[in-house]
Amino acid sequence: MAVKDSGRVVLLQGNEAVVEGALAAGCRFFAGYPITPASEISELMSVKLPAVGGTFIQMEDEIASMGAIVGASLAGVKSMTATSGPGFSLMQENLGFACNAEVPCVVVNVMRGGMSTGLPTSPGQGDVMQARWGTHGDHPIIVLAVSSVMDSFTITVQAFNLSEKYRVPVIILSDEIVAHGRESVVLPRPDEVEVVDRITPTVPPEWYIPYEDNSRGVPPMAPFGSGYRHHVTGLVHDTHGFPTEKPKEVGDFMARQFRKVTNGAYEIQMTRRFLLDDAEIAVFAYGSVARAAHRAVLRAREQGIKVGMLQLITLFPFPKRAADAVLRQCRAVLVPEMNIGQISREVKRVNMSAKVLKHNRIDGQGIGPDEIYEELLQM
Amino acid sequence: MADLRNKYLRHDKKFPHVWCPGCGIGVVMASLIRAVDSLGIEKDDIVLASGIGCSGRMPVYVDFNTLHTTHGRSLTFATGVKLANPDLKVITVMGDGDATAIGGNHFIHAARRNLDMTAIIINNQIYGMTGGQFSPTTPYGAFATTASYGNVEHAFSISELAVTAGASFVARGTVYHVPQLDRLIEQGIRKTGFSVIEVISNCHVQYGRRNEMGDPVTMLNWMKKSAVSVKSAAGKTEAEMAGRFSIGVLADLDKPNYLEEYDKIRQRAAQNHIRVNEESTEGKC
Ligand code: SF4
């Protein structure tokens, strides 16, 4: 059980750190349905949220959980749900609604191995493309990956901030190793956490145009009950929020969705560089695999191999800028993943010159430093 | 009604509405408006949510905070809205397919949970918007575009389902018995806890046309003929009630509602009265 000990060293599980991060970011509503390995997030939320005046509700399923967090966010409260693979699939339709209606919310998917019910308590990274394209229709979305307990705190805060700032749902991909691993971390004091809140309208209610474009492409958002009556729908809508099928209005709406995220690419696309300055080969990794890769890189360096690592925190929009620099500099890049190569395909997509190699495990086992090290020796 | 029309409808550019001439959904919308008006609730304080289907379009026309959600899920969105801001009056309008087929799970759990919301379910016994396919309330033997040889599935009663699932207020009305419908919706909104108002409505276009009731008047006459007040239904045998249905208040209970209960949890949590095993986060599957 996590202890709220801001500013002090605490021993936390990844899932617990997600909860601490969410609370620090101002999350006051959580709806969820139990599923391993994400259940601890629900359990801890059920304890902590009422204590800070928030609300936890255990819904009848994941579809309902996703609907409830969208509803709560529309009423002005920062909201989150957490699940694992199969539950994430069930959330996709309402996740698409959140994209279409531009409702900020955070969805944590603690990935497990296998397809379908799969490997309930084994790690996996098989939901990367589901996070990007799981819901129907073209849409922008932000997907972040956590690799440690400290990440689980700080990236969750970031997820809320980005969600509020761009009015998009943000997906956090964790994996079973990060979620259940315990590490001691230093949590910042609440006043040290930078929290971003959505912009609300300042014009008189009669002037409010809920989906009006502006330079950022992100319209101010009025919570239900604040005197700005408006219509929210899953249908493609005009700037007033009402359904439209006029090609010009539909085109403008879709273009704005993509533009707002593209415009923010610089701050959305987070990566970490390790030992890349003189690197000739590089590892691109995310999630728990990034921890193993870090160790492997250090060991290879001891052998005189000029290798570095780019850790991807943001998976989508794919951090092309950071990846590009490494791909131009290095002759070869290794992408180890606990899937069949979902991010390596993204790397290949943006690659100009380097050789992109894969290292994959889909047997429900984590990827350890040794096997990455062995691969590096071959490169 | 002209005054109410000006007061509550989004007259600028939202009309003409999408409904077929003579459709019962407009009658329900008018009843809802009269109920809200007589209760004196501010428009700003109402959130009207809907799912998908002909009835799902109602929120577009009414000047409240409105939320047109995904098919079958309006109660889940509404739950989030209400919990995030308990001062809001949250009303959902659904169709029979919306509420009890795709949304059936949400419906029974919303009733069980007893959060203070009002669910108006417009039961026209058919999927209207998608072209007249049978729904969970299409009678046995009736015709639909996916039941061209006659429906072999059995209909269930929305209201009885709601009573069994634990809703604190359940009523059934029709678009023929309008003054009563106004009152039932009013009572439902006033009730603290989960309230359900099932409204028997006419889809003469998709249901009626295939079942020898192809115009609104015939369908309204069918409602007039088939509806029996709850009181007189109680004295009738099952055989006497065959093909007929009761109208009026079917359940009106006082039971703890979710918000009151959750407030107690907040108090307990603030005093740190938790019963959690220190090891509770380990060894789960
Ligand atoms: S299809 Fe039926 S329910 Fe839909 S608007 Fe027409 S008459 Fe009404």
XYZ file of C-alpha atoms and ligand atoms in Angstrom:
672
model
C 0.000 0.000 0.000
C 1.410 3.303 -1.055
C 1.935 5.953 1.521
C 1.336 9.514 0.546
C 4.726 10.820 1.439
C 5.347 13.626 -0.982
C 8.906 14.777 -1.160
C 10.192 11.634 0.505
C 11.468 8.298 -0.627
C 8.719 5.727 -0.977
C 8.653 2.159 -2.172
C 6.048 1.897 -4.894
C 4.790 -0.414 -7.550
C 4.407 0.982 -11.072
C 0.627 0.783 -10.812
C 0.689 2.650 -7.509
C 2.896 5.343 -8.992
C 0.359 5.825 -11.791
C -2.256 6.553 -9.131
C 0.029 9.008 -7.345
C 0.787 10.730 -10.632
C -2.872 10.963 -11.557
C -3.799 12.455 -8.191
C -0.939 14.924 -8.394
C -2.134 15.962 -11.856
C -5.595 16.690 -10.480
C -7.468 13.537 -11.465
C -10.640 13.381 -9.391
C -12.687 10.764 -11.213
C -11.854 7.174 -11.972
C -14.127 4.552 -13.492
C -12.803 1.081 -14.089
C -13.381 -2.632 -14.307
C -10.916 -5.020 -12.686
C -8.409 -6.778 -14.897
C -4.922 -8.068 -14.282
C -2.287 -6.636 -14.346
C -4.024 -3.260 -13.977
C -6.310 -3.959 -11.006
C -4.133 -2.285 -8.380
C -4.813 1.045 -10.046
C -8.544 0.605 -9.417
C -7.965 -0.647 -5.904
C -5.782 2.242 -4.888
C -8.016 4.781 -6.597
C -10.965 3.427 -4.609
C -9.049 4.219 -1.428
C -7.475 7.530 -2.355
C -10.034 9.344 -4.484
C -12.822 9.667 -1.882
C -10.251 10.926 0.609
C -9.531 13.914 -1.634
C -13.175 14.553 -2.478
C -13.023 12.692 -5.774
C -15.038 9.750 -7.018
C -14.162 6.172 -7.800
C -16.730 3.958 -9.434
C -16.453 0.341 -10.442
C -18.487 0.065 -13.598
C -20.119 -3.015 -15.076
C -17.535 -3.313 -17.835
C -14.810 -1.436 -19.685
C -17.219 0.029 -22.210
C -19.074 1.656 -19.348
C -15.845 2.764 -17.676
C -14.724 4.598 -20.767
C -18.163 6.200 -21.204
C -18.178 7.334 -17.587
C -14.783 9.028 -17.742
C -15.826 10.887 -20.880
C -19.011 12.030 -19.136
C -17.128 13.148 -16.041
C -14.606 15.062 -18.113
C -17.425 16.818 -19.956
C -18.720 17.907 -16.569
C -15.303 19.417 -15.878
C -13.464 16.808 -13.827
C -10.144 15.276 -14.841
C -10.765 11.595 -15.387
C -8.951 8.343 -15.909
C -9.503 4.647 -16.410
C -7.077 1.746 -16.382
C -7.226 -1.643 -17.975
C -5.306 -4.337 -19.783
C -5.458 -5.686 -23.362
C -8.948 -7.228 -23.606
C -10.479 -4.390 -21.621
C -8.689 -1.881 -23.785
C -10.342 -3.437 -26.827
C -13.744 -2.883 -25.255
C -12.961 0.767 -24.653
C -12.147 1.557 -28.238
C -15.544 2.774 -29.411
C -15.940 5.298 -26.629
C -12.284 6.239 -26.950
C -13.136 7.243 -30.508
C -15.992 9.306 -29.133
C -13.518 11.130 -26.889
C -11.332 11.840 -29.921
C -14.252 13.073 -31.988
C -15.735 15.236 -29.237
C -12.264 16.325 -28.063
C -12.719 15.221 -24.476
C -9.561 15.147 -22.347
C -9.090 11.888 -20.472
C -6.357 9.380 -19.681
C -6.491 5.654 -20.367
C -3.861 3.376 -18.864
C -3.322 0.053 -20.601
C -1.056 -2.268 -18.655
C -0.174 -4.547 -21.524
C -0.110 -8.286 -21.045
C 1.126 -11.008 -23.349
C -0.759 -12.828 -26.047
C -3.848 -12.150 -28.048
C -7.412 -12.447 -26.752
C -7.410 -13.303 -23.037
C -3.769 -14.121 -23.670
C -1.322 -14.314 -20.796
C -2.994 -12.474 -17.928
C 0.023 -11.885 -15.747
C 2.819 -12.036 -18.295
C 4.373 -8.997 -19.868
C 3.831 -7.991 -23.453
C 3.892 -4.969 -25.721
C 1.375 -6.192 -28.227
C -1.053 -3.278 -27.931
C 1.090 -0.563 -29.474
C -0.871 -0.479 -32.698
C -4.134 -0.986 -30.857
C -3.346 2.164 -28.910
C -2.679 4.013 -32.126
C -5.403 2.611 -34.371
C -7.730 0.600 -32.151
C -10.679 2.890 -32.547
C -12.299 3.354 -35.915
C -11.720 6.265 -38.249
C -8.726 8.464 -38.862
C -7.827 10.328 -35.724
C -4.835 11.763 -33.949
C -4.028 10.386 -30.520
C -1.205 10.600 -28.017
C 0.368 7.391 -26.757
C 3.033 7.381 -24.034
C 5.051 4.439 -22.688
C 6.403 4.106 -19.154
C 9.532 2.155 -18.298
C 9.951 2.568 -14.543
C 8.104 3.372 -11.362
C 9.296 6.972 -11.474
C 8.117 7.212 -15.093
C 4.782 5.850 -14.026
C 4.455 8.924 -11.828
C 5.904 11.635 -14.040
C 4.530 10.388 -17.363
C 1.062 10.071 -15.872
C 1.270 13.733 -14.877
C 2.413 14.510 -18.421
C -0.434 12.465 -19.848
C -2.992 14.575 -17.996
C -1.260 17.790 -18.951
C -1.104 16.923 -22.640
C -4.671 15.686 -22.604
C -5.924 18.911 -21.067
C -3.809 21.091 -23.287
C -4.765 19.463 -26.588
C -8.201 18.106 -25.704
C -7.277 14.601 -26.785
C -7.422 11.318 -24.940
C -3.943 10.214 -23.904
C -3.068 6.557 -23.615
C -0.387 5.356 -21.235
C 1.099 2.005 -22.137
C 2.613 0.205 -19.209
C 3.575 -3.443 -19.096
C 3.365 -6.073 -16.451
C 7.032 -5.740 -15.445
C 6.758 -2.006 -14.831
C 3.286 -2.283 -13.314
C 4.166 -4.891 -10.719
C 7.815 -4.034 -10.170
C 8.617 -2.171 -6.982
C 11.221 0.551 -6.790
C 11.974 3.257 -4.326
C 11.264 6.669 -5.770
C 11.261 10.233 -4.574
C 7.880 11.740 -5.182
C 7.844 15.493 -5.570
C 5.823 17.674 -3.235
C 2.457 18.646 -4.748
C 3.634 22.223 -5.284
C 6.560 20.927 -7.337
C 4.305 19.237 -9.865
C 3.457 21.308 -12.891
C -0.230 20.892 -13.608
C -1.981 22.069 -16.769
C -5.735 22.627 -16.813
C -7.938 22.898 -19.861
C -8.780 26.370 -21.079
C -12.375 27.391 -20.430
C -14.228 30.097 -22.335
C -14.182 33.690 -21.137
C -16.670 35.066 -23.649
C -20.325 35.510 -22.676
C -22.314 32.278 -23.170
C -24.142 33.657 -26.227
C -20.796 34.156 -27.929
C -19.413 30.729 -27.182
C -18.774 28.601 -30.257
C -17.677 25.292 -28.736
C -15.578 23.994 -31.620
C -14.357 27.249 -33.120
C -10.852 27.122 -34.558
C -8.083 29.321 -33.194
C -4.349 29.573 -33.659
C -3.705 26.504 -31.504
C -6.531 24.531 -33.038
C -7.764 23.771 -29.520
C -11.067 25.447 -28.649
C -11.797 26.427 -25.035
C -13.951 23.820 -23.303
C -16.944 24.731 -21.152
C -17.980 22.144 -18.592
C -21.631 21.142 -18.507
C -23.409 23.171 -15.901
C -21.228 26.260 -16.232
C -23.854 28.237 -18.139
C -22.451 27.523 -21.570
C -25.077 25.181 -22.962
C -23.796 23.250 -25.904
C -24.195 19.999 -27.788
C -21.658 17.196 -27.720
C -21.886 14.341 -30.185
C -19.982 11.446 -31.659
C -21.085 12.599 -35.077
C -18.786 14.814 -37.081
C -19.928 18.282 -36.165
C -19.689 21.895 -37.217
C -18.054 24.569 -35.074
C -21.258 24.822 -33.027
C -21.123 21.127 -32.193
C -24.071 20.088 -34.349
C -23.891 17.221 -36.839
C -22.771 18.110 -40.318
C -21.988 16.239 -43.501
C -20.971 19.276 -45.525
C -17.604 18.356 -47.058
C -16.076 21.731 -46.228
C -17.106 21.563 -42.564
C -16.100 17.913 -42.255
C -12.745 18.630 -43.900
C -12.049 21.623 -41.670
C -12.941 19.614 -38.574
C -10.682 16.699 -39.466
C -7.830 18.950 -40.532
C -7.972 20.800 -37.213
C -7.835 17.533 -35.263
C -4.573 16.575 -36.889
C -3.166 20.100 -36.960
C -3.502 20.637 -33.216
C -1.450 17.547 -32.447
C 1.065 18.162 -35.225
C 1.544 21.731 -34.015
C 2.340 20.457 -30.550
C 4.704 17.753 -31.779
C 7.738 19.345 -30.190
C 6.450 19.052 -26.642
C 4.372 15.927 -27.203
C 7.180 13.807 -28.595
C 9.250 12.897 -25.576
C 12.381 10.763 -25.824
C 15.466 10.128 -23.698
C 18.966 9.851 -25.120
C 21.654 7.674 -23.551
C 25.259 7.667 -24.762
C 24.279 8.660 -28.266
C 26.776 11.463 -28.918
C 29.403 9.266 -30.567
C 27.268 6.207 -31.194
C 27.580 4.205 -34.385
C 24.817 1.811 -33.492
C 21.751 2.453 -31.410
C 18.951 0.706 -29.597
C 15.420 2.111 -29.783
C 13.399 0.850 -26.846
C 10.374 1.648 -24.683
C 8.636 0.250 -21.631
C 10.388 -2.274 -19.424
C 12.561 -3.266 -22.405
C 14.230 0.153 -22.221
C 15.571 -0.782 -18.798
C 17.122 -3.967 -20.151
C 18.451 -2.110 -23.178
C 20.086 0.469 -20.929
C 21.970 -2.240 -19.100
C 22.964 -3.952 -22.351
C 24.249 -0.686 -23.796
C 26.420 -0.030 -20.739
C 27.873 -3.523 -20.979
C 28.561 -3.172 -24.697
C 30.256 0.159 -24.048
C 32.590 -1.617 -21.628
C 33.585 -3.797 -24.592
C 34.330 -0.665 -26.603
C 31.262 -0.899 -28.809
C 30.029 2.577 -29.721
C 26.394 2.065 -28.918
C 23.707 4.294 -27.437
C 20.001 4.182 -26.794
C 17.022 6.262 -27.701
C 14.214 5.609 -25.251
C 10.830 6.362 -26.709
C 8.419 7.806 -24.171
C 6.001 9.095 -26.756
C 5.131 6.352 -29.220
C 2.520 8.384 -31.124
C 2.752 10.800 -32.741
C 5.932 8.915 -33.544
C 8.952 10.977 -32.425
C 10.333 11.309 -35.917
C 12.569 14.251 -35.156
C 14.511 12.538 -32.394
C 14.585 9.232 -34.260
C 15.732 10.880 -37.450
C 18.851 12.338 -35.894
C 19.899 8.942 -34.549
C 19.033 7.107 -37.752
C 21.172 9.498 -39.788
C 24.092 9.178 -37.409
C 24.123 5.412 -36.881
C 24.792 2.659 -39.352
C 22.441 0.244 -37.602
C 19.581 0.372 -35.140
C 18.175 -2.452 -33.020
C 14.532 -2.358 -31.914
C 13.849 -4.934 -29.178
C 10.157 -5.346 -28.367
C 7.813 -7.794 -26.681
C 5.773 -8.048 -29.871
C 6.408 -9.040 -33.443
C 7.839 -5.656 -34.401
C 5.194 -2.974 -34.046
C 7.528 -0.058 -33.366
C 10.326 -1.354 -35.574
C 7.896 -0.891 -38.439
C 7.442 2.738 -37.413
C 11.208 3.145 -37.248
C 11.562 1.667 -40.725
C 8.865 4.007 -41.948
C 10.850 7.106 -40.994
C 14.287 5.615 -41.679
C 16.448 7.038 -44.474
C 19.743 5.202 -44.289
C 20.419 2.982 -41.281
C 19.925 -0.750 -41.103
C 16.970 -1.491 -38.814
C 17.124 -4.798 -36.984
C 14.483 -6.375 -34.795
C 14.656 -8.438 -31.654
C 11.311 -9.817 -30.611
C 9.823 -12.003 -27.934
C 6.191 -13.023 -27.888
C 6.439 -15.883 -25.426
C 5.216 -13.995 -22.386
C 8.733 -13.444 -21.090
C 10.418 -10.136 -20.580
C 13.412 -9.145 -22.678
C 16.560 -9.205 -20.553
C 19.840 -7.290 -20.915
C 21.774 -10.396 -21.972
C 19.845 -11.091 -25.103
C 20.065 -7.466 -26.215
C 23.775 -7.487 -25.475
C 24.212 -10.622 -27.590
C 22.409 -8.942 -30.457
C 24.624 -5.878 -30.140
C 27.740 -8.027 -30.416
C 26.454 -9.306 -33.768
C 25.942 -5.813 -35.115
C -46.979 25.362 -26.197
C -45.789 28.154 -28.493
C -44.085 29.861 -25.558
C -42.455 26.652 -24.459
C -41.352 26.059 -28.014
C -39.559 29.367 -28.088
C -38.117 28.810 -24.664
C -36.787 25.286 -25.031
C -36.133 24.475 -28.671
C -33.014 25.305 -30.620
C -34.965 27.027 -33.340
C -31.964 28.431 -35.162
C -30.985 25.989 -37.896
C -31.802 22.743 -36.080
C -35.118 22.280 -37.848
C -36.803 20.600 -39.671
C -36.130 17.607 -37.436
C -35.245 14.182 -38.819
C -38.330 12.351 -37.545
C -41.048 11.051 -39.858
C -44.327 12.987 -39.805
C -46.529 11.635 -37.026
C -43.707 9.908 -35.137
C -44.296 9.535 -31.421
C -40.830 10.758 -30.449
C -41.924 14.383 -30.890
C -44.758 13.773 -28.427
C -42.280 12.493 -25.853
C -40.052 15.520 -26.414
C -43.000 17.834 -25.786
C -43.901 15.930 -22.606
C -40.324 16.209 -21.395
C -40.326 19.951 -22.042
C -43.603 20.446 -20.173
C -42.323 18.352 -17.277
C -39.107 20.360 -17.043
C -41.023 23.598 -17.291
C -43.509 22.708 -14.597
C -40.684 21.597 -12.318
C -39.013 24.948 -12.942
C -35.548 23.490 -13.559
C -33.057 25.859 -15.157
C -31.950 24.854 -18.648
C -28.336 25.243 -17.550
C -28.835 22.628 -14.865
C -30.054 19.893 -17.193
C -27.946 17.449 -19.135
C -29.930 15.499 -21.684
C -28.025 12.477 -22.946
C -28.993 10.016 -25.620
C -27.639 7.044 -27.480
C -28.102 6.276 -31.142
C -31.280 5.846 -33.130
C -34.290 7.998 -33.957
C -34.782 8.898 -30.295
C -31.057 9.586 -30.006
C -31.515 12.727 -32.070
C -33.707 14.441 -29.493
C -30.867 16.282 -27.709
C -30.055 18.219 -30.869
C -33.392 20.009 -30.726
C -33.633 20.925 -27.059
C -31.681 23.786 -25.570
C -30.097 22.047 -22.569
C -26.573 20.797 -22.115
C -26.886 17.921 -24.531
C -24.860 14.807 -25.134
C -25.379 12.431 -28.023
C -23.276 9.407 -27.161
C -22.491 6.038 -28.713
C -25.124 3.346 -29.275
C -26.385 1.904 -26.016
C -23.947 3.794 -23.829
C -25.763 6.954 -22.840
C -26.274 5.769 -19.266
C -22.538 5.281 -18.841
C -21.723 8.813 -19.998
C -24.596 10.111 -17.881
C -23.160 8.308 -14.854
C -19.883 10.150 -15.276
C -21.607 13.495 -15.709
C -23.749 13.031 -12.609
C -20.885 11.868 -10.417
C -18.662 14.709 -11.590
C -21.343 17.305 -10.923
C -24.176 16.043 -8.701
C -25.973 19.393 -8.982
C -26.888 18.613 -12.580
C -30.230 17.013 -13.415
C -29.229 14.194 -15.702
C -31.837 12.760 -18.040
C -31.220 10.173 -20.705
C -33.475 9.377 -23.608
C -33.074 6.029 -25.292
C -34.830 3.746 -27.686
C -35.790 0.148 -26.907
C -32.877 -1.311 -28.855
C -30.497 1.299 -27.508
C -31.468 0.721 -23.876
C -32.121 -2.995 -23.761
C -30.162 -4.692 -26.539
C -26.724 -3.134 -26.905
C -27.219 -1.137 -23.720
C -28.944 -3.866 -21.729
C -26.037 -4.438 -19.401
C -25.663 -0.748 -18.608
C -29.403 -0.464 -18.097
C -29.721 -3.195 -15.482
C -26.626 -2.011 -13.639
C -27.731 1.608 -13.648
C -31.005 0.459 -12.096
C -29.169 -1.653 -9.534
C -26.702 1.097 -8.686
C -29.470 3.624 -8.095
C -27.634 6.789 -9.032
C -30.000 9.746 -9.198
C -30.826 9.965 -12.911
C -33.881 9.683 -15.111
C -34.058 7.306 -18.055
C -36.785 7.839 -20.610
C -37.044 4.823 -22.875
C -39.068 5.295 -26.009
C -40.328 1.853 -26.898
C -41.487 1.653 -30.499
C -40.798 -2.085 -30.686
C -38.466 -1.791 -33.648
C -35.158 -0.426 -34.886
C -36.463 2.586 -36.767
C -33.398 4.452 -37.939
C -31.558 1.438 -39.326
C -34.556 0.318 -41.344
C -37.021 -1.714 -39.313
C -35.109 -4.678 -37.916
C -36.617 -6.440 -34.886
C -35.621 -5.325 -31.399
C -35.787 -6.994 -27.963
C -39.323 -5.617 -27.608
C -40.702 -6.630 -31.004
C -43.605 -8.958 -30.188
C -43.364 -12.666 -30.931
C -44.738 -13.279 -34.404
C -44.477 -9.643 -35.551
C -42.789 -8.730 -38.813
C -39.585 -6.784 -39.305
C -36.962 -6.496 -42.026
C -34.911 -9.148 -40.250
C -38.051 -11.089 -39.312
C -39.779 -11.389 -42.662
C -41.231 -14.761 -41.680
C -42.394 -13.488 -38.313
C -40.348 -12.897 -35.168
C -39.387 -16.100 -33.346
C -37.804 -14.298 -30.405
C -39.737 -13.330 -27.307
C -40.049 -9.744 -26.246
C -39.264 -8.647 -22.762
C -40.922 -5.943 -20.773
C -38.639 -2.982 -20.228
C -40.498 -1.788 -17.157
C -40.577 -5.185 -15.475
C -36.888 -5.545 -16.180
C -36.280 -2.171 -14.544
C -38.344 -3.114 -11.483
C -36.477 -6.397 -11.091
C -33.111 -4.727 -11.548
C -33.917 -2.371 -8.685
C -34.771 1.034 -10.119
C -36.371 3.204 -7.471
C -39.048 4.589 -9.771
C -40.551 2.798 -12.753
C -43.490 3.944 -14.839
C -44.991 3.174 -18.214
C -46.926 5.576 -20.384
C -47.816 6.012 -24.017
C -47.773 8.808 -26.548
C -51.567 8.511 -26.692
C -52.041 9.201 -22.961
C -50.210 12.497 -23.038
C -51.356 14.275 -19.837
C -50.442 11.149 -17.883
C -47.091 10.973 -19.656
C -46.306 14.554 -18.630
C -46.978 13.613 -15.020
C -44.961 10.396 -15.146
C -41.901 12.155 -16.542
C -42.287 14.876 -13.943
C -42.467 12.300 -11.154
C -39.477 10.473 -12.556
C -37.330 13.589 -12.652
C -38.428 14.599 -9.174
C -37.585 11.186 -7.763
C -34.188 10.858 -6.096
C -32.607 7.672 -7.353
C -32.718 5.900 -10.675
C -36.048 6.396 -12.411
C -37.265 4.783 -15.585
C -40.154 5.941 -17.720
C -40.969 3.577 -20.530
C -43.009 5.262 -23.221
C -44.881 3.138 -25.728
C -44.545 5.050 -28.963
C -45.448 4.620 -32.598
C -43.075 3.869 -35.383
C -45.800 3.517 -37.953
C -43.195 3.772 -40.711
C -41.009 0.837 -39.785
C -43.074 -1.211 -37.358
C -46.656 -0.278 -38.201
C -46.327 -0.574 -41.949
C -45.215 -4.198 -41.675
C -47.770 -5.074 -39.027
C -51.041 -3.665 -40.377
C -50.747 -0.376 -38.489
C -49.190 1.788 -41.180
C -50.364 5.179 -39.972
C -50.074 7.064 -36.687
C -53.812 7.096 -35.996
C -54.087 3.309 -36.182
C -51.143 2.971 -33.855
C -52.522 5.471 -31.378
C -55.824 3.594 -31.414
C -53.906 0.398 -30.711
C -52.301 2.078 -27.681
C -55.671 3.356 -26.509
C -57.146 -0.136 -26.821
C -54.214 -2.049 -25.329
C -53.282 0.120 -22.372
C -54.753 -0.796 -19.011
C -54.145 1.253 -15.885
C -51.849 -0.384 -13.359
C -54.716 -0.538 -10.906
C -57.172 -2.366 -13.144
C -54.404 -4.550 -14.551
C -53.851 -5.867 -11.035
C -57.330 -7.366 -11.067
C -56.957 -9.018 -14.447
C -55.811 -12.526 -15.268
C -52.815 -13.256 -17.436
C -55.132 -14.300 -20.245
C -57.072 -11.053 -19.990
C -53.814 -9.110 -20.182
C -52.513 -11.014 -23.207
C -51.460 -8.546 -25.896
C -52.145 -5.635 -23.555
C -49.931 -3.669 -21.182
C -50.344 -1.668 -18.016
C -49.684 2.049 -17.744
C -48.949 4.148 -14.693
C -46.465 3.871 -11.859
C -45.117 0.340 -11.445
C -42.605 0.956 -8.691
C -41.824 3.804 -6.342
C -39.356 2.784 -3.671
C -37.214 4.544 -1.171
C -33.772 3.049 -1.137
C -30.340 4.550 -0.547
C -29.075 6.244 -3.670
C -25.517 6.085 -4.864
C -24.609 9.715 -4.252
C -25.713 9.671 -0.608
C -23.866 6.422 -0.089
C -20.738 7.708 -1.763
C -20.748 10.813 0.381
C -20.530 8.535 3.394
C -17.526 6.861 1.790
C -15.892 10.255 1.354
C -16.397 10.971 5.037
C -14.992 7.613 6.061
C -12.059 8.062 3.693
C -11.331 11.501 5.091
C -11.119 9.929 8.543
C -9.053 7.128 7.046
C -11.442 4.368 8.020
C -10.302 1.777 5.552
C -10.427 -1.947 5.631
C -7.648 -2.803 3.257
C -5.254 -5.635 3.645
C -1.668 -4.434 3.481
C -0.938 -7.274 1.064
C -3.996 -6.568 -1.043
C -2.018 -5.515 -4.054
C -0.164 -8.777 -4.432
C -0.898 -12.181 -5.829
C -3.891 -11.302 -7.983
C -4.883 -13.080 -11.140
S -38.397 5.602 -38.387
Fe -40.043 5.305 -36.913
S -39.166 5.944 -34.933
Fe -37.861 6.734 -36.569
S -38.611 8.793 -36.926
Fe -39.644 7.452 -38.403
S -41.531 6.886 -37.362
Fe -40.196 7.706 -35.824
